[in-house]
Coordinates of C-alpha atoms and ligand atoms in Angstrom, one line a residue:
M1095 CA -4.7 -23.1 11.9
P1096 CA -5.0 -19.4 11.0
T1097 CA -7.5 -17.4 12.9
K1098 CA -10.4 -16.8 10.7
D1099 CA -12.8 -13.8 10.6
L1100 CA -17.0 -14.1 10.1
H1101 CA -16.5 -14.6 6.2
G1102 CA -13.7 -17.6 6.7
R1103 CA -10.9 -15.2 5.7
P1104 CA -7.6 -15.9 7.5
L1105 CA -5.6 -13.4 8.9
K1106 CA -2.6 -13.4 7.0
S1107 CA -1.0 -10.7 5.5
L1108 CA 0.1 -7.8 7.5
R1109 CA 1.1 -4.2 6.6
I1110 CA 3.2 -2.6 8.8
S1111 CA 3.2 1.5 8.4
V1112 CA 6.6 2.7 9.8
T1113 CA 6.0 6.4 9.7
D1114 CA 3.2 8.7 8.7
R1115 CA 5.5 11.3 7.1
C1116 CA 6.4 11.5 3.4
N1117 CA 8.8 13.1 1.3
L1118 CA 6.2 13.4 -1.8
R1119 CA 2.7 15.0 -1.8
C1120 CA 0.7 13.0 -4.2
R1121 CA -2.4 14.6 -5.0
Y1122 CA -4.4 11.6 -4.8
C1123 CA -3.3 10.9 -1.4
M1124 CA -1.6 14.0 0.3
P1125 CA -3.2 16.9 -1.5
E1126 CA -3.8 19.2 1.6
A1127 CA -1.8 21.9 2.8
H1128 CA -1.8 21.2 6.1
Y1129 CA -1.5 18.0 8.1
T1130 CA -1.7 16.4 11.6
W1131 CA 1.6 14.3 12.3
L1132 CA 0.8 11.4 14.9
P1133 CA 3.2 12.5 17.7
R1134 CA 6.6 11.3 17.9
A1135 CA 6.5 9.5 21.5
E1136 CA 3.3 7.7 20.2
I1137 CA 5.4 5.9 17.4
L1138 CA 6.6 2.4 18.5
N1139 CA 10.0 1.8 18.1
F1140 CA 11.6 -1.2 16.7
E1141 CA 11.1 -3.3 19.4
E1142 CA 8.0 -2.7 19.9
V1143 CA 6.9 -3.3 16.3
T1144 CA 8.7 -6.9 16.4
Q1145 CA 7.2 -7.6 19.5
L1146 CA 3.4 -6.9 18.1
A1147 CA 4.8 -8.8 14.7
R1148 CA 5.6 -12.0 16.6
V1149 CA 2.1 -11.8 18.2
F1150 CA 0.8 -11.3 14.8
A1151 CA 3.1 -14.4 13.4
G1152 CA 1.9 -16.9 16.1
L1153 CA -2.0 -16.0 15.0
G1154 CA -1.2 -17.3 11.4
V1155 CA 0.7 -14.0 9.7
D1156 CA 3.2 -15.1 7.2
K1157 CA 3.3 -12.0 4.8
I1158 CA 4.6 -8.6 5.9
R1159 CA 4.8 -5.2 4.2
L1160 CA 6.4 -2.3 5.2
T1161 CA 4.6 0.7 4.4
G1162 CA 4.0 4.3 5.2
G1163 CA 3.8 7.4 4.6
E1164 CA 7.2 6.6 3.1
P1165 CA 9.0 4.0 5.0
L1166 CA 12.5 4.7 3.9
L1167 CA 12.0 8.0 5.7
R1168 CA 12.3 5.7 8.9
R1169 CA 16.0 5.8 10.4
G1170 CA 17.4 2.4 10.4
I1171 CA 14.5 0.3 8.7
P1172 CA 17.4 -2.2 7.7
D1173 CA 17.5 -2.9 11.2
L1174 CA 13.8 -3.2 11.4
V1175 CA 13.8 -5.8 8.4
Q1176 CA 16.8 -7.8 10.1
M1177 CA 14.6 -8.1 13.5
L1178 CA 11.2 -9.1 11.7
K1179 CA 13.1 -11.5 9.7
E1180 CA 14.0 -13.8 12.4
I1181 CA 10.3 -14.1 13.8
P1182 CA 9.5 -17.5 12.9
G1183 CA 6.7 -18.1 10.6
I1184 CA 7.2 -15.1 8.4
V1185 CA 8.2 -16.0 5.1
E1186 CA 8.1 -12.9 3.5
I1187 CA 9.0 -9.3 4.0
A1188 CA 8.5 -6.6 1.5
L1189 CA 8.4 -3.1 1.1
T1190 CA 6.2 -0.1 -0.9
T1191 CA 8.0 2.7 -1.4
N1192 CA 7.8 5.9 -3.7
G1193 CA 11.9 5.1 -4.9
I1194 CA 13.4 8.5 -3.9
L1195 CA 15.7 7.0 -1.3
L1196 CA 16.3 3.8 -3.0
E1197 CA 19.6 4.4 -4.8
E1198 CA 21.4 5.0 -1.2
M1199 CA 19.3 2.1 0.6
A1200 CA 18.8 -0.8 -1.6
P1201 CA 21.8 -2.4 -0.9
H1202 CA 21.5 -1.7 3.0
L1203 CA 17.9 -3.4 2.7
R1204 CA 19.0 -6.2 0.8
A1205 CA 21.5 -7.1 3.1
A1206 CA 19.0 -7.0 6.2
G1207 CA 17.3 -9.6 4.0
L1208 CA 14.5 -7.6 2.6
D1209 CA 12.9 -10.2 0.0
R1210 CA 11.4 -7.9 -2.4
L1211 CA 10.0 -4.2 -3.4
T1212 CA 7.1 -2.4 -4.7
I1213 CA 7.8 1.1 -6.5
S1214 CA 5.3 3.5 -6.9
L1215 CA 5.7 5.4 -10.6
D1216 CA 2.7 7.3 -11.6
T1217 CA 4.1 9.2 -14.7
L1218 CA 7.2 9.0 -16.7
D1219 CA 7.2 12.8 -17.5
P1220 CA 9.2 15.2 -15.2
L1221 CA 7.1 17.9 -15.2
R1222 CA 3.9 15.8 -14.7
F1223 CA 5.9 14.1 -11.4
Q1224 CA 6.4 17.6 -10.2
R1225 CA 2.7 18.7 -10.5
L1226 CA 1.4 15.4 -9.4
T1227 CA 3.7 15.2 -6.3
Q1228 CA 4.7 18.9 -5.6
Q1229 CA 8.4 17.5 -5.8
D1230 CA 11.2 17.6 -8.7
K1231 CA 12.4 13.7 -8.2
L1232 CA 11.2 11.6 -11.1
T1233 CA 14.9 10.7 -11.7
Q1234 CA 15.4 9.9 -8.1
T1235 CA 12.7 7.6 -8.4
L1236 CA 13.8 6.2 -11.5
S1237 CA 17.5 5.4 -10.4
G1238 CA 15.8 3.7 -7.3
I1239 CA 14.5 1.2 -9.6
D1240 CA 17.7 0.6 -11.1
A1241 CA 19.7 0.3 -7.8
V1242 CA 16.9 -2.2 -6.5
L1243 CA 18.1 -4.5 -9.7
S1244 CA 21.7 -3.7 -9.1
A1245 CA 21.5 -4.8 -5.4
G1246 CA 20.4 -8.6 -6.3
F1247 CA 16.9 -8.0 -5.6
P1248 CA 14.2 -9.8 -7.7
P1249 CA 12.7 -7.5 -10.6
P1250 CA 10.5 -5.2 -8.0
K1251 CA 6.7 -4.7 -8.9
L1252 CA 5.7 -0.9 -10.2
D1253 CA 2.4 0.4 -9.0
T1254 CA 0.7 3.0 -11.2
V1255 CA -2.3 5.0 -9.8
L1256 CA -4.4 6.1 -12.7
I1257 CA -6.5 9.3 -12.7
R1258 CA -8.4 10.5 -15.5
G1259 CA -7.2 14.1 -16.8
T1260 CA -3.6 13.3 -15.1
N1261 CA -1.9 10.5 -16.5
E1262 CA -4.1 8.0 -18.2
D1263 CA -2.8 9.1 -21.5
E1264 CA 0.7 7.3 -20.0
I1265 CA -0.9 3.9 -19.9
E1266 CA 1.0 2.6 -23.2
S1267 CA 4.7 4.3 -22.1
L1268 CA 4.3 3.0 -18.8
L1269 CA 4.0 -0.4 -19.6
A1270 CA 6.5 0.0 -22.4
F1271 CA 8.8 1.1 -20.1
A1272 CA 8.0 -2.0 -17.6
F1273 CA 8.0 -4.6 -20.7
E1274 CA 11.2 -3.5 -21.5
R1275 CA 13.1 -3.8 -18.1
G1276 CA 11.3 -7.2 -17.5
L1277 CA 9.4 -5.8 -14.6
E1278 CA 5.6 -6.0 -13.9
L1279 CA 3.7 -3.1 -13.4
R1280 CA 0.1 -2.8 -12.0
F1281 CA -2.7 -0.1 -12.7
I1282 CA -4.6 0.7 -9.5
E1283 CA -7.6 2.6 -9.7
Y1284 CA -8.1 5.7 -7.9
M1285 CA -9.4 5.1 -4.6
D1286 CA -12.0 7.0 -2.5
V1287 CA -10.1 6.5 0.4
G1288 CA -9.1 8.6 3.2
G1289 CA -6.7 11.4 2.4
A1290 CA -8.3 11.2 -1.4
T1291 CA -10.1 14.6 -1.1
Q1292 CA -9.9 15.4 -4.8
W1293 CA -11.7 11.8 -5.6
S1294 CA -14.6 11.8 -8.1
W1295 CA -16.2 8.7 -10.4
S1296 CA -15.3 11.0 -13.2
K1297 CA -11.7 10.4 -12.5
V1298 CA -11.4 6.7 -12.1
V1299 CA -10.0 5.0 -15.2
P1300 CA -12.0 1.4 -14.8
R1301 CA -10.2 -2.0 -15.5
T1302 CA -12.6 -2.2 -18.9
E1303 CA -10.9 0.7 -20.1
I1304 CA -7.2 0.2 -19.2
L1305 CA -7.9 -3.4 -20.8
E1306 CA -8.8 -2.2 -24.0
R1307 CA -6.3 0.4 -24.0
V1308 CA -3.5 -2.1 -23.7
A1309 CA -5.0 -4.7 -26.2
K1310 CA -5.1 -1.9 -28.8
R1311 CA -1.5 -0.9 -28.6
F1312 CA 0.4 -4.4 -27.4
G1313 CA -2.3 -7.1 -29.2
P1314 CA -4.8 -9.8 -27.4
V1315 CA -4.7 -9.7 -23.6
S1316 CA -5.2 -13.0 -21.5
P1317 CA -5.8 -13.4 -17.8
L1318 CA -3.8 -15.2 -15.8
Q1319 CA -4.9 -17.8 -13.0
K1320 CA -5.0 -16.4 -9.8
T1321 CA -2.9 -18.3 -7.4
D1322 CA -3.3 -16.3 -4.2
N1323 CA -5.4 -13.4 -2.3
A1324 CA -3.1 -10.8 -3.8
P1325 CA -5.2 -7.9 -4.9
A1326 CA -3.9 -7.4 -8.4
D1327 CA -5.7 -9.4 -11.6
R1328 CA -2.7 -10.5 -13.8
F1329 CA -2.6 -10.2 -17.5
T1330 CA -0.4 -11.4 -20.2
C1331 CA 0.1 -9.8 -23.6
A1332 CA 0.6 -12.0 -26.9
D1333 CA 4.5 -12.0 -26.4
G1334 CA 4.2 -13.3 -22.9
K1335 CA 4.9 -10.0 -20.9
S1336 CA 2.6 -9.5 -17.9
F1337 CA 0.8 -6.6 -16.1
G1338 CA -1.6 -6.6 -13.5
I1339 CA -4.9 -4.6 -12.6
I1340 CA -5.6 -3.5 -8.9
A1341 CA -9.4 -2.5 -9.6
S1342 CA -10.1 -1.9 -6.0
T1343 CA -13.0 0.8 -7.1
T1344 CA -14.8 -1.0 -9.9
R1345 CA -14.2 -4.5 -9.1
P1346 CA -13.4 -4.6 -5.4
F1347 CA -12.0 -7.9 -4.0
C1348 CA -13.0 -8.1 -0.3
G1349 CA -14.0 -11.8 -0.6
G1350 CA -10.8 -13.1 0.1
C1351 CA -9.1 -10.3 2.3
D1352 CA -6.6 -11.5 4.5
R1353 CA -5.0 -7.9 5.0
S1354 CA -4.5 -5.7 7.8
R1355 CA -2.9 -2.6 8.8
L1356 CA -1.0 -1.7 11.9
T1357 CA -0.1 2.0 11.9
A1358 CA 3.2 3.5 13.1
D1359 CA 1.3 4.2 16.6
G1360 CA 0.3 0.7 17.0
K1361 CA -3.4 1.1 15.9
W1362 CA -4.6 -2.4 14.1
F1363 CA -7.2 -1.9 11.3
L1364 CA -8.8 -4.7 10.0
C1365 CA -10.1 -2.8 6.7
L1366 CA -8.6 0.2 4.7
Y1367 CA -11.9 1.6 5.0
A1368 CA -12.6 1.0 8.5
P1369 CA -13.7 3.8 10.8
E1370 CA -11.5 2.9 13.9
G1371 CA -8.6 0.6 14.8
L1372 CA -7.8 -1.5 17.8
D1373 CA -5.2 0.2 19.9
L1374 CA -2.3 -2.1 20.5
R1375 CA 0.1 0.5 21.6
R1376 CA -1.7 0.8 24.9
P1377 CA -2.0 -2.5 25.9
L1378 CA 1.7 -3.1 24.7
R1379 CA 3.2 -0.5 26.5
G1380 CA 1.3 -0.9 29.8
G1381 CA 3.0 -4.7 30.0
E1382 CA 0.4 -7.1 28.8
T1383 CA 2.1 -10.3 27.9
P1384 CA 2.1 -12.3 24.3
D1385 CA -0.5 -14.1 25.3
Q1386 CA -3.1 -11.3 26.4
L1387 CA -2.1 -9.5 23.1
R1388 CA -2.7 -12.5 21.2
A1389 CA -6.2 -13.0 22.9
R1390 CA -7.4 -9.5 21.9
I1391 CA -5.9 -9.6 18.2
Q1392 CA -7.7 -13.2 17.9
A1393 CA -11.0 -11.9 19.4
S1394 CA -11.2 -8.8 17.0
W1395 CA -10.2 -10.7 13.5
S1396 CA -13.0 -13.6 14.5
E1397 CA -15.3 -10.7 14.7
R1398 CA -14.1 -9.1 11.5
A1399 CA -17.0 -8.8 9.0
D1400 CA -15.4 -5.5 6.9
R1401 CA -16.1 -5.5 3.1
G1402 CA -15.1 -2.0 3.1
A1403 CA -14.6 -1.5 -0.7
E1404 CA -17.6 -3.4 -1.7
D1405 CA -19.7 -1.3 1.0
R1406 CA -18.7 1.7 -0.8
Q1407 CA -19.5 0.5 -4.4
K1408 CA -23.0 -0.2 -3.2
A1409 CA -23.5 3.5 -1.9
R1410 CA -25.7 5.4 -4.3
T1411 CA -23.7 8.6 -4.5
R1412 CA -19.9 8.3 -3.8
G1413 CA -17.4 10.9 -3.0
P1414 CA -14.4 11.3 -0.8
L1415 CA -14.3 9.4 2.3
A1416 CA -13.6 12.1 4.5
G1417 CA -13.2 16.0 4.0
P1418 CA -10.0 17.7 5.1
A1419 CA -11.2 19.1 8.9
D1420 CA -12.1 15.5 9.2
L1421 CA -8.9 14.2 8.3
R1422 CA -7.2 17.0 10.8
D1423 CA -9.4 15.7 13.4
N1424 CA -8.5 12.5 13.0
P1425 CA -5.1 11.2 11.1
H1426 CA -5.8 7.8 11.4
L1427 CA -8.1 7.9 8.6
E1428 CA -5.2 9.0 6.3
M1429 CA -4.4 6.5 3.6
H1430 CA -0.4 7.8 4.4
T1431 CA -1.2 6.9 7.9
R1432 CA -2.9 3.7 7.6
G1433 CA 0.0 2.4 5.1
G1434 CA -1.6 1.5 1.5
Ligands
SAM43 N1 4.8 5.9 0.0 C1 5.0 4.9 -0.4 C2 4.4 4.6 -1.8 O1 3.9 5.5 -2.3 O2 4.6 3.7 -2.5 C3 4.0 3.5 0.6 C4 2.7 4.4 1.0 S1 1.6 4.7 -0.3 C5 0.3 5.1 1.0 C6 1.1 3.1 -0.7 C7 0.1 2.8 -1.6 O3 -1.0 3.5 -1.7 C8 0.9 3.7 -3.2 O4 1.0 2.8 -4.1 C9 -0.1 4.6 -3.5 O5 0.0 4.8 -4.8 C10 -1.5 4.0 -3.0 N2 -2.2 5.1 -2.7 C11 -2.0 6.1 -1.9 N3 -3.6 7.1 -2.0 C12 -4.3 6.0 -3.2 C13 -5.8 6.4 -4.0 N4 -6.3 7.2 -3.4 N5 -6.1 5.4 -4.9 C14 -5.6 4.7 -5.0 N6 -4.0 3.9 -4.3 C15 -3.5 5.0 -3.6
SF4_44 FE1 2.7 9.6 -2.6 FE2 3.1 7.4 -1.1 FE3 3.8 10.0 0.1 FE4 1.1 9.0 -0.7 S1 2.5 8.1 1.3 S2 2.0 10.9 -0.6 S3 1.0 7.8 -2.3 S4 4.7 8.6 -1.7
SF4_45 FE1 -10.2 -6.0 2.5 FE2 -11.2 -4.0 3.6 FE3 -9.7 -3.8 1.1 FE4 -12.1 -5.0 1.2 S1 -11.7 -2.7 1.4 S2 -10.0 -5.6 0.3 S3 -11.9 -5.8 3.4 S4 -9.0 -3.9 3.0

């Protein structure tokens, strides 16, 4: 029986951030000039990550997603995939990436047993990519998508954060790009998470507007039945091609949330918006047994009541979750530390 929280939500999906470093500076995630990085000595090694993942698997976690920061910056990441693959009960290992290092890494990730990838792609315009990420690397991301297909992976999902005034004019072209390649693209509403210091309601492109625009360009859109607790609502166009919307801001989906997040330094967050995480590194390095760690994790999850995005939605006024100074004092608030 999987461990359940106070709302009856099981502990099923674990996102493991393997680094807080990134080779891009997306304006919706890392817009500041300076960051406080996690101390290197505190970053879990692969053996430690695997030990914790094994304990989580014993409590019902069956899916792991590797993320960051940019997970492909972590040296030897295929070795970690291989180690996690051997854990009984883990049925899927996925990875979310900006794709820049994929051309080189895709075959190694495949050989290591990685099941699937999600690639972030916010624009098809090289100049806009440069303005949005502070790097001139759109070509690498696009080559990365091809490399995933050539390496024999199932078609990767593409994730696009839409921001009004930045890339909402590309809804149609991004979707056409995905359709032509047989890929499923998910539009993500801009979220007021830690790190998004430039967030405002006026920059959110809501799900309703995305659906209207898609219908206008591609014809009638029908919703697809949800089959799991994944965050995206899926839709098909008249020709059967599908896409998704992750409406975290205007239509939060906390009710079925079975996700939690482990940072690269071993802090476990029960919600993307949670102010604090449970430190698992200290007890692990202090020699606690798997059973002791298991008891800690189980106790925490069974008291979980978090519904962060829903709580944010109820707030009368809404702005960024944290300011630049708060983020420098507490880097664990950052999306690139928690893993998206
Ligand atoms: N670097 C990898 C990438 O970009 O795919 C993985 C880590 S990134 C933090 C994971 C996801 O979080 C990405 O899809 C990114 O677009 C999303 N993300 C970051 N900040 C966001 C925000 N303010 N609103 C919505 N999504 C955000
Ligand atoms: Fe962009 Fe991902 Fe890096 Fe954040 S962690 S700056 S979303 S590439
Ligand atoms: Fe889950 Fe928190 Fe996101 Fe809601 S806001 S879906 S509870 S992680």
